[in-house]
Amino acid sequence: SMRGDWKSGAKVKEDKHAGRLVQRSELLRAFGKFFNQHPGQPWPLRGPFKQVVLKAIAGITALEGIVSVLNGVRFWGASLLFMMDSNAIWKRDAERIESSFKMKLIDFGNATFIGDGPDKELLCSLRNLRAMFAAMLQKTDDVQDPAFQVCRTTLDLQDQEQLRSMEARIVAKRLLPIHEKS
């Protein structure tokens, strides 16, 4: 992601590797660096950044609705990609900041069909993310990061679904040569 360091006046680029180092207790601050780039006083969210977070919440809610009816698809390793025009942010062009915001579910290389209802882990993650964004709307400089975790899947569920996913991939690999011959 690209963000402005308003103290130094420099543009700062952070890649996905920086995000992997973020601890759970630092999530709100880390997302705040991307979603709240108001110079000087970062909290509370205001202007176009507040509107962007509201759009993100609406997008996550819509994605939850879609995933909840996809019976049996598991999105192992998928990611949510958030995008905004960094030049619009740097120039403080509120209209372009809001209109440039995009959110996409990406990385389907490990997606698998295993049957048995929607992807509960992805739904749980989306609920937690939506709750975290709602907490961002409430955060001020005086209020430390509000609690936002609203659900957690069990390790048993994760293990069972990963095992079924691996089994489904093995079966698919065995069937692939049959389809290639016909």
Short mmCIF file of C-alpha atoms in Angstrom, two decimals, residues 74 76 119-125 127-128 149-164:
data_model
loop_
_atom_site.label_atom_id
_atom_site.label_comp_id
_atom_site.label_asym_id
_atom_site.label_seq_id
_atom_site.Cartn_x
_atom_site.Cartn_y
_atom_site.Cartn_z
CA ARG A 74 -13.77 -23.13 0.47
CA TRP A 76 -8.24 -21.39 1.13
CA ASP A 119 -17.20 -21.37 4.08
CA LYS A 120 -17.61 -20.69 7.81
CA GLU A 121 -14.02 -19.54 8.23
CA LEU A 122 -14.30 -16.92 5.50
CA LEU A 123 -17.67 -15.78 6.86
CA CYS A 124 -16.18 -15.47 10.35
CA SER A 125 -13.23 -13.48 8.96
CA ARG A 127 -17.70 -10.59 10.19
CA ASN A 128 -14.56 -9.78 12.19
CA GLN A 149 -13.42 -9.80 17.38
CA VAL A 150 -16.94 -11.15 17.04
CA CYS A 151 -16.37 -14.79 16.09
CA ARG A 152 -13.74 -17.49 15.93
CA THR A 153 -13.93 -20.84 14.23
CA THR A 154 -12.72 -23.89 16.10
CA LEU A 155 -9.45 -25.57 15.25
CA ASP A 156 -11.38 -28.83 14.83
CA LEU A 157 -13.48 -27.26 12.08
CA GLN A 158 -10.36 -25.89 10.38
CA ASP A 159 -8.62 -29.27 10.55
CA GLN A 160 -11.66 -31.18 9.28
CA GLU A 161 -12.21 -28.82 6.36
CA GLN A 162 -8.54 -28.77 5.41
CA LEU A 163 -8.47 -32.57 5.40
CA ARG A 164 -11.62 -32.72 3.24
#
